[in-house]
C-alpha cells in the first residue's frame, strides 16, 4: 500500500538521523541552547550563557560538543526530527495518494513558515543563515526532492497518476516550498491553512496531471 510506503520512508529518515540523537543530558543542553538562540540569535549566543542556563559547566559542554557551530547544527537537526515525526503522526495511510502528498507539502510549508528559529536567524543573522539556505542548500533540497520523488514514482508505478518525470516534479515542489521560506511576503495567506491546502492541492494535481 502506498500510504504504508510513505510512512516507512518517513520512519527511515528518522532512523537515518539516529546517530545524532544524544543522551538525555546532552539533549537537555540542546534544548537550552535552542532557547538561547531564540533569545540572542546565532552571533550573540554564547557557550557561557548555554552553560549558565543549563547548569552544566562550560568545560563539560566543550567535551560534549565541538563548539557553537555544532550545537547550532544539532539544534536544527532536532527541529528537523520533530517535523519528520509530525509527518509520521499525521499522515493517513488510507487517504488517496494525492491527498497524502498534499498533506506532506502542507505540513512542511506551514511548519517552515512558523519555524521560530528560522525566523529569528533570518531577522538577526541573515549574513550567516542565507548562504546556508541558498548557495549551500543543495544537500537539503536534494534530500527533500528525493523524499518526494520516491512517493511520486510509486504513484506512477502503481498507475494512480500518469507517468512522468517524478524527479523533476519533486524538485519543483521542493523549490516552491523553499521559496516560500526564503521570501515569506506572498499573496498566499500562509496563516490560512485551508487556503494553503487548496493552492498546494491545485499545484500538485496540475503537476501530476490529475483532474
PDB file of C-alpha atoms in Angstrom:
ATOM      1  CA  UNK A   1       0.000   0.000   0.000  1.00  0.00           C
ATOM      2  CA  UNK A   2       1.379   3.401  -0.994  1.00  0.00           C
ATOM      3  CA  UNK A   3       0.417   5.070   2.283  1.00  0.00           C
ATOM      4  CA  UNK A   4       2.300   2.455   4.219  1.00  0.00           C
ATOM      5  CA  UNK A   5       5.345   3.002   1.997  1.00  0.00           C
ATOM      6  CA  UNK A   6       5.180   6.732   2.728  1.00  0.00           C
ATOM      7  CA  UNK A   7       5.128   6.088   6.458  1.00  0.00           C
ATOM      8  CA  UNK A   8       8.008   3.641   6.055  1.00  0.00           C
ATOM      9  CA  UNK A   9      10.054   6.225   4.148  1.00  0.00           C
ATOM     10  CA  UNK A  10       9.489   8.809   6.871  1.00  0.00           C
ATOM     11  CA  UNK A  11      10.470   6.254   9.516  1.00  0.00           C
ATOM     12  CA  UNK A  12      13.620   5.510   7.516  1.00  0.00           C
ATOM     13  CA  UNK A  13      14.514   9.201   7.541  1.00  0.00           C
ATOM     14  CA  UNK A  14      14.011   9.299  11.297  1.00  0.00           C
ATOM     15  CA  UNK A  15      16.242   6.254  11.724  1.00  0.00           C
ATOM     16  CA  UNK A  16      18.873   7.826   9.475  1.00  0.00           C
ATOM     17  CA  UNK A  17      19.075  10.660  11.993  1.00  0.00           C
ATOM     18  CA  UNK A  18      19.503   8.210  14.843  1.00  0.00           C
ATOM     19  CA  UNK A  19      23.250   8.696  15.191  1.00  0.00           C
ATOM     20  CA  UNK A  20      22.631  12.349  16.081  1.00  0.00           C
ATOM     21  CA  UNK A  21      20.175  11.530  18.862  1.00  0.00           C
ATOM     22  CA  UNK A  22      22.073  12.195  22.070  1.00  0.00           C
ATOM     23  CA  UNK A  23      21.674  11.043  25.650  1.00  0.00           C
ATOM     24  CA  UNK A  24      19.286  12.863  27.952  1.00  0.00           C
ATOM     25  CA  UNK A  25      21.837  15.246  29.479  1.00  0.00           C
ATOM     26  CA  UNK A  26      23.206  16.373  26.117  1.00  0.00           C
ATOM     27  CA  UNK A  27      19.693  16.676  24.716  1.00  0.00           C
ATOM     28  CA  UNK A  28      18.722  18.921  27.611  1.00  0.00           C
ATOM     29  CA  UNK A  29      21.702  21.149  26.807  1.00  0.00           C
ATOM     30  CA  UNK A  30      20.471  21.371  23.207  1.00  0.00           C
ATOM     31  CA  UNK A  31      17.005  22.343  24.424  1.00  0.00           C
ATOM     32  CA  UNK A  32      18.563  25.121  26.492  1.00  0.00           C
ATOM     33  CA  UNK A  33      20.714  26.113  23.509  1.00  0.00           C
ATOM     34  CA  UNK A  34      17.542  26.440  21.438  1.00  0.00           C
ATOM     35  CA  UNK A  35      16.155  28.910  23.972  1.00  0.00           C
ATOM     36  CA  UNK A  36      19.420  30.876  23.983  1.00  0.00           C
ATOM     37  CA  UNK A  37      19.437  31.022  20.175  1.00  0.00           C
ATOM     38  CA  UNK A  38      15.848  32.263  20.190  1.00  0.00           C
ATOM     39  CA  UNK A  39      16.742  34.975  22.699  1.00  0.00           C
ATOM     40  CA  UNK A  40      20.037  36.128  21.189  1.00  0.00           C
ATOM     41  CA  UNK A  41      20.421  34.781  17.647  1.00  0.00           C
ATOM     42  CA  UNK A  42      23.488  32.921  16.426  1.00  0.00           C
ATOM     43  CA  UNK A  43      26.124  35.623  16.683  1.00  0.00           C
ATOM     44  CA  UNK A  44      25.242  36.840  20.171  1.00  0.00           C
ATOM     45  CA  UNK A  45      24.568  33.414  21.676  1.00  0.00           C
ATOM     46  CA  UNK A  46      27.473  32.227  23.820  1.00  0.00           C
ATOM     47  CA  UNK A  47      28.604  28.938  25.255  1.00  0.00           C
ATOM     48  CA  UNK A  48      28.815  30.585  28.664  1.00  0.00           C
ATOM     49  CA  UNK A  49      25.124  31.536  28.529  1.00  0.00           C
ATOM     50  CA  UNK A  50      24.189  27.994  27.499  1.00  0.00           C
ATOM     51  CA  UNK A  51      26.261  26.659  30.399  1.00  0.00           C
ATOM     52  CA  UNK A  52      24.698  29.107  32.873  1.00  0.00           C
ATOM     53  CA  UNK A  53      21.129  28.262  31.895  1.00  0.00           C
ATOM     54  CA  UNK A  54      21.691  24.510  31.712  1.00  0.00           C
ATOM     55  CA  UNK A  55      23.653  24.339  34.997  1.00  0.00           C
ATOM     56  CA  UNK A  56      26.320  22.353  33.146  1.00  0.00           C
ATOM     57  CA  UNK A  57      29.896  23.597  33.264  1.00  0.00           C
ATOM     58  CA  UNK A  58      31.298  25.186  30.132  1.00  0.00           C
ATOM     59  CA  UNK A  59      34.186  22.702  30.220  1.00  0.00           C
ATOM     60  CA  UNK A  60      31.726  19.802  30.148  1.00  0.00           C
ATOM     61  CA  UNK A  61      29.800  21.330  27.261  1.00  0.00           C
ATOM     62  CA  UNK A  62      33.049  21.636  25.301  1.00  0.00           C
ATOM     63  CA  UNK A  63      33.733  17.955  25.999  1.00  0.00           C
ATOM     64  CA  UNK A  64      30.304  17.031  24.687  1.00  0.00           C
ATOM     65  CA  UNK A  65      30.285  19.328  21.628  1.00  0.00           C
ATOM     66  CA  UNK A  66      32.931  20.709  19.271  1.00  0.00           C
ATOM     67  CA  UNK A  67      31.667  24.248  19.717  1.00  0.00           C
ATOM     68  CA  UNK A  68      28.794  26.597  18.978  1.00  0.00           C
ATOM     69  CA  UNK A  69      28.642  25.723  15.280  1.00  0.00           C
ATOM     70  CA  UNK A  70      27.996  22.068  16.073  1.00  0.00           C
ATOM     71  CA  UNK A  71      25.408  22.991  18.678  1.00  0.00           C
ATOM     72  CA  UNK A  72      23.546  25.145  16.151  1.00  0.00           C
ATOM     73  CA  UNK A  73      23.597  22.278  13.625  1.00  0.00           C
ATOM     74  CA  UNK A  74      22.346  19.774  16.209  1.00  0.00           C
ATOM     75  CA  UNK A  75      19.604  22.118  17.385  1.00  0.00           C
ATOM     76  CA  UNK A  76      18.373  22.433  13.806  1.00  0.00           C
ATOM     77  CA  UNK A  77      18.599  18.655  13.434  1.00  0.00           C
ATOM     78  CA  UNK A  78      16.282  18.320  16.441  1.00  0.00           C
ATOM     79  CA  UNK A  79      13.846  20.641  14.690  1.00  0.00           C
ATOM     80  CA  UNK A  80      14.011  18.533  11.515  1.00  0.00           C
ATOM     81  CA  UNK A  81      13.476  15.364  13.537  1.00  0.00           C
ATOM     82  CA  UNK A  82      10.391  16.889  15.164  1.00  0.00           C
ATOM     83  CA  UNK A  83       8.973  17.812  11.746  1.00  0.00           C
ATOM     84  CA  UNK A  84       9.504  14.312  10.379  1.00  0.00           C
ATOM     85  CA  UNK A  85       7.922  12.814  13.497  1.00  0.00           C
ATOM     86  CA  UNK A  86       4.913  15.071  12.986  1.00  0.00           C
ATOM     87  CA  UNK A  87       4.608  13.940   9.364  1.00  0.00           C
ATOM     88  CA  UNK A  88       4.693  10.349  10.504  1.00  0.00           C
ATOM     89  CA  UNK A  89       1.958  11.050  13.057  1.00  0.00           C
ATOM     90  CA  UNK A  90      -0.451  12.991  10.811  1.00  0.00           C
ATOM     91  CA  UNK A  91      -0.132  11.044   7.554  1.00  0.00           C
ATOM     92  CA  UNK A  92      -3.223   8.919   6.870  1.00  0.00           C
ATOM     93  CA  UNK A  93      -2.156   5.692   5.171  1.00  0.00           C
ATOM     94  CA  UNK A  94      -5.730   5.169   3.934  1.00  0.00           C
ATOM     95  CA  UNK A  95      -6.064   8.560   2.246  1.00  0.00           C
ATOM     96  CA  UNK A  96      -5.934   8.962  -1.521  1.00  0.00           C
ATOM     97  CA  UNK A  97      -2.346   9.109  -2.828  1.00  0.00           C
ATOM     98  CA  UNK A  98      -2.583  12.728  -3.986  1.00  0.00           C
ATOM     99  CA  UNK A  99      -4.081  13.725  -0.620  1.00  0.00           C
ATOM    100  CA  UNK A 100      -1.102  12.163   1.140  1.00  0.00           C
ATOM    101  CA  UNK A 101       1.305  14.224  -0.965  1.00  0.00           C
ATOM    102  CA  UNK A 102      -0.758  17.343  -0.318  1.00  0.00           C
ATOM    103  CA  UNK A 103      -0.688  16.669   3.419  1.00  0.00           C
ATOM    104  CA  UNK A 104       3.100  16.303   3.398  1.00  0.00           C
ATOM    105  CA  UNK A 105       3.561  19.524   1.405  1.00  0.00           C
ATOM    106  CA  UNK A 106       1.090  21.498   3.539  1.00  0.00           C
ATOM    107  CA  UNK A 107       2.606  20.430   6.849  1.00  0.00           C
ATOM    108  CA  UNK A 108       6.135  21.200   5.659  1.00  0.00           C
ATOM    109  CA  UNK A 109       5.153  24.598   4.202  1.00  0.00           C
ATOM    110  CA  UNK A 110       3.225  25.696   7.286  1.00  0.00           C
ATOM    111  CA  UNK A 111       5.803  24.481   9.789  1.00  0.00           C
ATOM    112  CA  UNK A 112       8.660  26.165   7.924  1.00  0.00           C
ATOM    113  CA  UNK A 113       6.610  29.363   7.767  1.00  0.00           C
ATOM    114  CA  UNK A 114       6.032  29.166  11.539  1.00  0.00           C
ATOM    115  CA  UNK A 115       9.547  27.967  12.469  1.00  0.00           C
ATOM    116  CA  UNK A 116      10.679  30.343  15.253  1.00  0.00           C
ATOM    117  CA  UNK A 117      14.400  29.630  14.949  1.00  0.00           C
ATOM    118  CA  UNK A 118      14.448  30.216  11.208  1.00  0.00           C
ATOM    119  CA  UNK A 119      12.504  33.453  11.686  1.00  0.00           C
ATOM    120  CA  UNK A 120      14.965  34.560  14.333  1.00  0.00           C
ATOM    121  CA  UNK A 121      18.011  33.705  12.239  1.00  0.00           C
ATOM    122  CA  UNK A 122      16.661  35.487   9.155  1.00  0.00           C
ATOM    123  CA  UNK A 123      15.896  38.566  11.230  1.00  0.00           C
ATOM    124  CA  UNK A 124      19.116  38.839  13.233  1.00  0.00           C
ATOM    125  CA  UNK A 125      21.711  36.725  11.400  1.00  0.00           C
ATOM    126  CA  UNK A 126      20.859  36.956   7.686  1.00  0.00           C
ATOM    127  CA  UNK A 127      24.519  37.077   6.638  1.00  0.00           C
ATOM    128  CA  UNK A 128      25.111  33.762   8.400  1.00  0.00           C
ATOM    129  CA  UNK A 129      21.935  31.904   7.541  1.00  0.00           C
ATOM    130  CA  UNK A 130      21.226  32.998   3.949  1.00  0.00           C
ATOM    131  CA  UNK A 131      24.289  31.301   2.399  1.00  0.00           C
ATOM    132  CA  UNK A 132      23.337  28.079   4.209  1.00  0.00           C
ATOM    133  CA  UNK A 133      19.784  28.092   2.845  1.00  0.00           C
ATOM    134  CA  UNK A 134      20.689  29.280  -0.681  1.00  0.00           C
ATOM    135  CA  UNK A 135      24.182  28.630  -2.055  1.00  0.00           C
ATOM    136  CA  UNK A 136      24.822  25.807   0.433  1.00  0.00           C
ATOM    137  CA  UNK A 137      21.299  24.370   0.373  1.00  0.00           C
ATOM    138  CA  UNK A 138      21.934  21.752  -2.321  1.00  0.00           C
ATOM    139  CA  UNK A 139      22.043  18.814   0.071  1.00  0.00           C
ATOM    140  CA  UNK A 140      18.882  19.957   1.862  1.00  0.00           C
ATOM    141  CA  UNK A 141      16.973  20.443  -1.385  1.00  0.00           C
ATOM    142  CA  UNK A 142      18.251  17.128  -2.729  1.00  0.00           C
ATOM    143  CA  UNK A 143      17.029  15.295   0.376  1.00  0.00           C
ATOM    144  CA  UNK A 144      13.569  16.847   0.070  1.00  0.00           C
ATOM    145  CA  UNK A 145      13.393  16.181  -3.652  1.00  0.00           C
ATOM    146  CA  UNK A 146      14.447  12.544  -3.294  1.00  0.00           C
ATOM    147  CA  UNK A 147      11.959  12.029  -0.490  1.00  0.00           C
ATOM    148  CA  UNK A 148       9.050  13.334  -2.599  1.00  0.00           C
ATOM    149  CA  UNK A 149      10.294  11.700  -5.806  1.00  0.00           C
ATOM    150  CA  UNK A 150      10.142   8.263  -4.191  1.00  0.00           C
ATOM    151  CA  UNK A 151       6.456   8.765  -3.390  1.00  0.00           C
ATOM    152  CA  UNK A 152       5.586  10.247  -6.771  1.00  0.00           C
ATOM    153  CA  UNK A 153       7.418   7.441  -8.542  1.00  0.00           C
ATOM    154  CA  UNK A 154       5.373   4.964  -6.504  1.00  0.00           C
ATOM    155  CA  UNK A 155       2.174   6.652  -7.661  1.00  0.00           C
ATOM    156  CA  UNK A 156       3.283   6.413 -11.274  1.00  0.00           C
ATOM    157  CA  UNK A 157       4.345   2.781 -10.998  1.00  0.00           C
ATOM    158  CA  UNK A 158       1.029   1.821  -9.414  1.00  0.00           C
ATOM    159  CA  UNK A 159      -0.913   3.628 -12.130  1.00  0.00           C
ATOM    160  CA  UNK A 160      -2.537   6.085  -9.718  1.00  0.00           C
ATOM    161  CA  UNK A 161      -1.175   9.023 -11.733  1.00  0.00           C
ATOM    162  CA  UNK A 162       0.022   9.362 -15.338  1.00  0.00           C
ATOM    163  CA  UNK A 163       3.649   8.545 -15.994  1.00  0.00           C
ATOM    164  CA  UNK A 164       6.075  11.440 -15.999  1.00  0.00           C
ATOM    165  CA  UNK A 165       9.355  12.720 -14.624  1.00  0.00           C
ATOM    166  CA  UNK A 166       8.954  12.088 -10.898  1.00  0.00           C
ATOM    167  CA  UNK A 167      12.312  13.667 -10.035  1.00  0.00           C
ATOM    168  CA  UNK A 168      11.515  16.905 -11.882  1.00  0.00           C
ATOM    169  CA  UNK A 169       8.064  17.198 -10.298  1.00  0.00           C
ATOM    170  CA  UNK A 170       9.510  16.538  -6.851  1.00  0.00           C
ATOM    171  CA  UNK A 171      12.191  19.188  -7.344  1.00  0.00           C
ATOM    172  CA  UNK A 172       9.625  21.774  -8.445  1.00  0.00           C
ATOM    173  CA  UNK A 173       7.542  21.116  -5.317  1.00  0.00           C
ATOM    174  CA  UNK A 174      10.608  21.240  -3.078  1.00  0.00           C
ATOM    175  CA  UNK A 175      11.830  24.502  -4.580  1.00  0.00           C
ATOM    176  CA  UNK A 176       8.350  26.036  -4.290  1.00  0.00           C
ATOM    177  CA  UNK A 177       8.257  25.333  -0.549  1.00  0.00           C
ATOM    178  CA  UNK A 178      11.865  26.534  -0.229  1.00  0.00           C
ATOM    179  CA  UNK A 179      10.924  29.795  -1.970  1.00  0.00           C
ATOM    180  CA  UNK A 180       8.025  30.388   0.431  1.00  0.00           C
ATOM    181  CA  UNK A 181      10.510  30.108   3.293  1.00  0.00           C
ATOM    182  CA  UNK A 182      13.048  32.491   1.754  1.00  0.00           C
ATOM    183  CA  UNK A 183      10.517  35.105   0.620  1.00  0.00           C
ATOM    184  CA  UNK A 184       7.593  34.903   3.064  1.00  0.00           C
ATOM    185  CA  UNK A 185       5.997  38.048   1.559  1.00  0.00           C
ATOM    186  CA  UNK A 186       3.420  36.442  -0.722  1.00  0.00           C
ATOM    187  CA  UNK A 187      -0.173  36.784  -1.961  1.00  0.00           C
ATOM    188  CA  UNK A 188      -0.764  33.342  -0.437  1.00  0.00           C
ATOM    189  CA  UNK A 189      -2.038  33.835   3.140  1.00  0.00           C
ATOM    190  CA  UNK A 190       0.234  31.323   4.833  1.00  0.00           C
ATOM    191  CA  UNK A 191      -1.700  31.713   8.081  1.00  0.00           C
ATOM    192  CA  UNK A 192      -4.824  30.330   6.383  1.00  0.00           C
ATOM    193  CA  UNK A 193      -4.329  26.557   6.311  1.00  0.00           C
ATOM    194  CA  UNK A 194      -7.492  25.912   4.301  1.00  0.00           C
ATOM    195  CA  UNK A 195      -6.367  28.287   1.548  1.00  0.00           C
ATOM    196  CA  UNK A 196      -2.800  26.933   1.587  1.00  0.00           C
ATOM    197  CA  UNK A 197      -4.124  23.386   1.293  1.00  0.00           C
ATOM    198  CA  UNK A 198      -6.326  24.375  -1.658  1.00  0.00           C
ATOM    199  CA  UNK A 199      -3.474  26.130  -3.503  1.00  0.00           C
ATOM    200  CA  UNK A 200      -0.967  23.339  -2.883  1.00  0.00           C
ATOM    201  CA  UNK A 201      -3.580  20.775  -3.911  1.00  0.00           C
ATOM    202  CA  UNK A 202      -4.192  22.582  -7.209  1.00  0.00           C
ATOM    203  CA  UNK A 203      -0.440  22.742  -7.889  1.00  0.00           C
ATOM    204  CA  UNK A 204       0.183  19.080  -7.067  1.00  0.00           C
ATOM    205  CA  UNK A 205      -2.788  17.858  -9.121  1.00  0.00           C
ATOM    206  CA  UNK A 206      -1.692  20.025 -12.058  1.00  0.00           C
ATOM    207  CA  UNK A 207       1.886  18.720 -11.887  1.00  0.00           C
ATOM    208  CA  UNK A 208       0.624  15.140 -11.634  1.00  0.00           C
ATOM    209  CA  UNK A 209      -1.961  15.824 -14.385  1.00  0.00           C
ATOM    210  CA  UNK A 210      -4.876  14.793 -12.177  1.00  0.00           C
ATOM    211  CA  UNK A 211      -8.432  16.140 -12.601  1.00  0.00           C
TER     212      UNK A 211
END
